[in-house]
mmCIF file of C-alpha atoms in Angstrom:
data_model
loop_
_atom_site.group_PDB
_atom_site.id
_atom_site.type_symbol
_atom_site.label_atom_id
_atom_site.label_comp_id
_atom_site.label_asym_id
_atom_site.label_seq_id
_atom_site.Cartn_x
_atom_site.Cartn_y
_atom_site.Cartn_z
ATOM 1 C CA UNK A 17 -51.957 -30.949 28.683
ATOM 2 C CA UNK A 18 -53.318 -29.193 25.638
ATOM 3 C CA UNK A 19 -52.676 -25.464 25.303
ATOM 4 C CA UNK A 20 -55.086 -23.330 23.341
ATOM 5 C CA UNK A 21 -55.185 -19.760 22.229
ATOM 6 C CA UNK A 22 -57.846 -18.320 19.986
ATOM 7 C CA UNK A 23 -59.418 -15.123 18.803
ATOM 8 C CA UNK A 24 -63.104 -14.967 18.161
ATOM 9 C CA UNK A 25 -65.577 -12.317 17.085
ATOM 10 C CA UNK A 26 -69.237 -13.120 17.611
ATOM 11 C CA UNK A 27 -72.462 -11.425 16.530
ATOM 12 C CA UNK A 28 -75.249 -13.185 18.448
ATOM 13 C CA UNK A 29 -78.080 -12.068 16.169
ATOM 14 C CA UNK A 30 -76.504 -13.583 13.050
ATOM 15 C CA UNK A 31 -75.654 -17.129 12.079
ATOM 16 C CA UNK A 32 -71.897 -17.424 11.628
ATOM 17 C CA UNK A 33 -71.172 -17.767 7.934
ATOM 18 C CA UNK A 34 -67.707 -19.059 8.632
ATOM 19 C CA UNK A 35 -65.952 -20.101 11.809
ATOM 20 C CA UNK A 36 -62.248 -20.576 12.344
ATOM 21 C CA UNK A 37 -59.810 -21.228 15.122
ATOM 22 C CA UNK A 38 -56.160 -20.600 15.699
ATOM 23 C CA UNK A 39 -54.640 -22.742 18.373
ATOM 24 C CA UNK A 40 -52.017 -25.166 19.466
ATOM 25 C CA UNK A 41 -52.661 -28.552 20.990
ATOM 26 C CA UNK A 42 -52.794 -32.266 20.403
ATOM 27 C CA UNK A 43 -53.949 -33.738 17.102
ATOM 28 C CA UNK A 44 -57.365 -34.618 18.508
ATOM 29 C CA UNK A 45 -58.090 -31.110 19.789
ATOM 30 C CA UNK A 46 -56.908 -29.587 16.500
ATOM 31 C CA UNK A 47 -58.978 -31.980 14.369
ATOM 32 C CA UNK A 48 -62.040 -31.569 16.586
ATOM 33 C CA UNK A 49 -61.834 -27.774 16.418
ATOM 34 C CA UNK A 50 -61.594 -27.926 12.636
ATOM 35 C CA UNK A 51 -64.605 -30.258 12.417
ATOM 36 C CA UNK A 52 -66.537 -28.027 14.815
ATOM 37 C CA UNK A 53 -65.854 -24.939 12.707
ATOM 38 C CA UNK A 54 -67.115 -26.702 9.597
ATOM 39 C CA UNK A 55 -70.201 -27.931 11.442
ATOM 40 C CA UNK A 56 -71.381 -24.609 12.901
ATOM 41 C CA UNK A 57 -70.899 -22.515 9.775
ATOM 42 C CA UNK A 58 -74.311 -21.286 8.647
ATOM 43 C CA UNK A 59 -76.137 -22.589 11.736
ATOM 44 C CA UNK A 60 -78.494 -20.346 13.679
ATOM 45 C CA UNK A 61 -77.793 -19.387 17.280
ATOM 46 C CA UNK A 62 -80.630 -21.670 18.355
ATOM 47 C CA UNK A 63 -79.071 -24.613 16.504
ATOM 48 C CA UNK A 64 -75.693 -23.873 18.093
ATOM 49 C CA UNK A 65 -77.250 -23.631 21.561
ATOM 50 C CA UNK A 66 -78.958 -27.009 21.050
ATOM 51 C CA UNK A 67 -75.781 -28.678 19.765
ATOM 52 C CA UNK A 68 -74.775 -31.252 22.412
ATOM 53 C CA UNK A 69 -71.420 -32.680 23.477
ATOM 54 C CA UNK A 70 -72.564 -36.155 22.414
ATOM 55 C CA UNK A 71 -73.199 -34.818 18.898
ATOM 56 C CA UNK A 72 -69.708 -33.314 18.828
ATOM 57 C CA UNK A 73 -68.184 -36.668 19.774
ATOM 58 C CA UNK A 74 -70.273 -38.354 17.052
ATOM 59 C CA UNK A 75 -68.883 -35.903 14.479
ATOM 60 C CA UNK A 76 -65.351 -37.088 15.285
ATOM 61 C CA UNK A 77 -66.237 -40.596 14.049
ATOM 62 C CA UNK A 78 -63.675 -42.260 16.323
ATOM 63 C CA UNK A 79 -64.037 -43.778 19.758
ATOM 64 C CA UNK A 80 -62.051 -41.828 22.344
ATOM 65 C CA UNK A 81 -60.992 -42.698 25.871
ATOM 66 C CA UNK A 82 -62.341 -40.461 28.635
ATOM 67 C CA UNK A 83 -59.089 -38.499 28.723
ATOM 68 C CA UNK A 84 -59.086 -37.973 24.966
ATOM 69 C CA UNK A 85 -62.767 -36.996 25.008
ATOM 70 C CA UNK A 86 -61.668 -33.923 26.956
ATOM 71 C CA UNK A 87 -59.334 -33.067 24.067
ATOM 72 C CA UNK A 88 -62.109 -33.649 21.548
ATOM 73 C CA UNK A 89 -64.459 -31.344 23.447
ATOM 74 C CA UNK A 90 -62.122 -28.379 24.075
ATOM 75 C CA UNK A 91 -63.372 -26.371 21.105
ATOM 76 C CA UNK A 92 -66.973 -27.333 21.857
ATOM 77 C CA UNK A 93 -66.636 -26.084 25.443
ATOM 78 C CA UNK A 94 -65.054 -22.842 24.264
ATOM 79 C CA UNK A 95 -67.942 -22.335 21.829
ATOM 80 C CA UNK A 96 -70.558 -23.005 24.517
ATOM 81 C CA UNK A 97 -68.794 -20.645 26.927
ATOM 82 C CA UNK A 98 -68.862 -17.941 24.271
ATOM 83 C CA UNK A 99 -72.548 -18.512 23.485
ATOM 84 C CA UNK A 100 -73.538 -18.481 27.158
ATOM 85 C CA UNK A 101 -71.425 -15.415 27.932
ATOM 86 C CA UNK A 102 -73.179 -13.546 25.113
ATOM 87 C CA UNK A 103 -76.566 -14.628 26.504
ATOM 88 C CA UNK A 104 -75.560 -13.442 29.984
ATOM 89 C CA UNK A 105 -74.477 -10.054 28.654
ATOM 90 C CA UNK A 106 -77.884 -9.507 27.039
ATOM 91 C CA UNK A 107 -79.804 -10.657 30.110
ATOM 92 C CA UNK A 108 -81.189 -13.795 28.481
ATOM 93 C CA UNK A 109 -80.466 -17.411 29.190
ATOM 94 C CA UNK A 110 -80.171 -20.263 26.709
#
């Protein structure tokens, strides 16, 4: 089981200039989170909302088993949860 802890500050009206994570977990979850942070830097909220799990797996450039895909998508799911929770708090939906 992969354990994660992270701190995040989010301003929904701005594109994140830089993203970072601080967490503990398996090598795949750590590498995927790092790749994700590089990928979303400078993207608009709309681009981040449209970013799909299949695209995240493509960014990893390795074939993963179903179990390891969960590791590779941990950061992605955390990002999507954050984006959707911000949308919910403003009364809009993605």
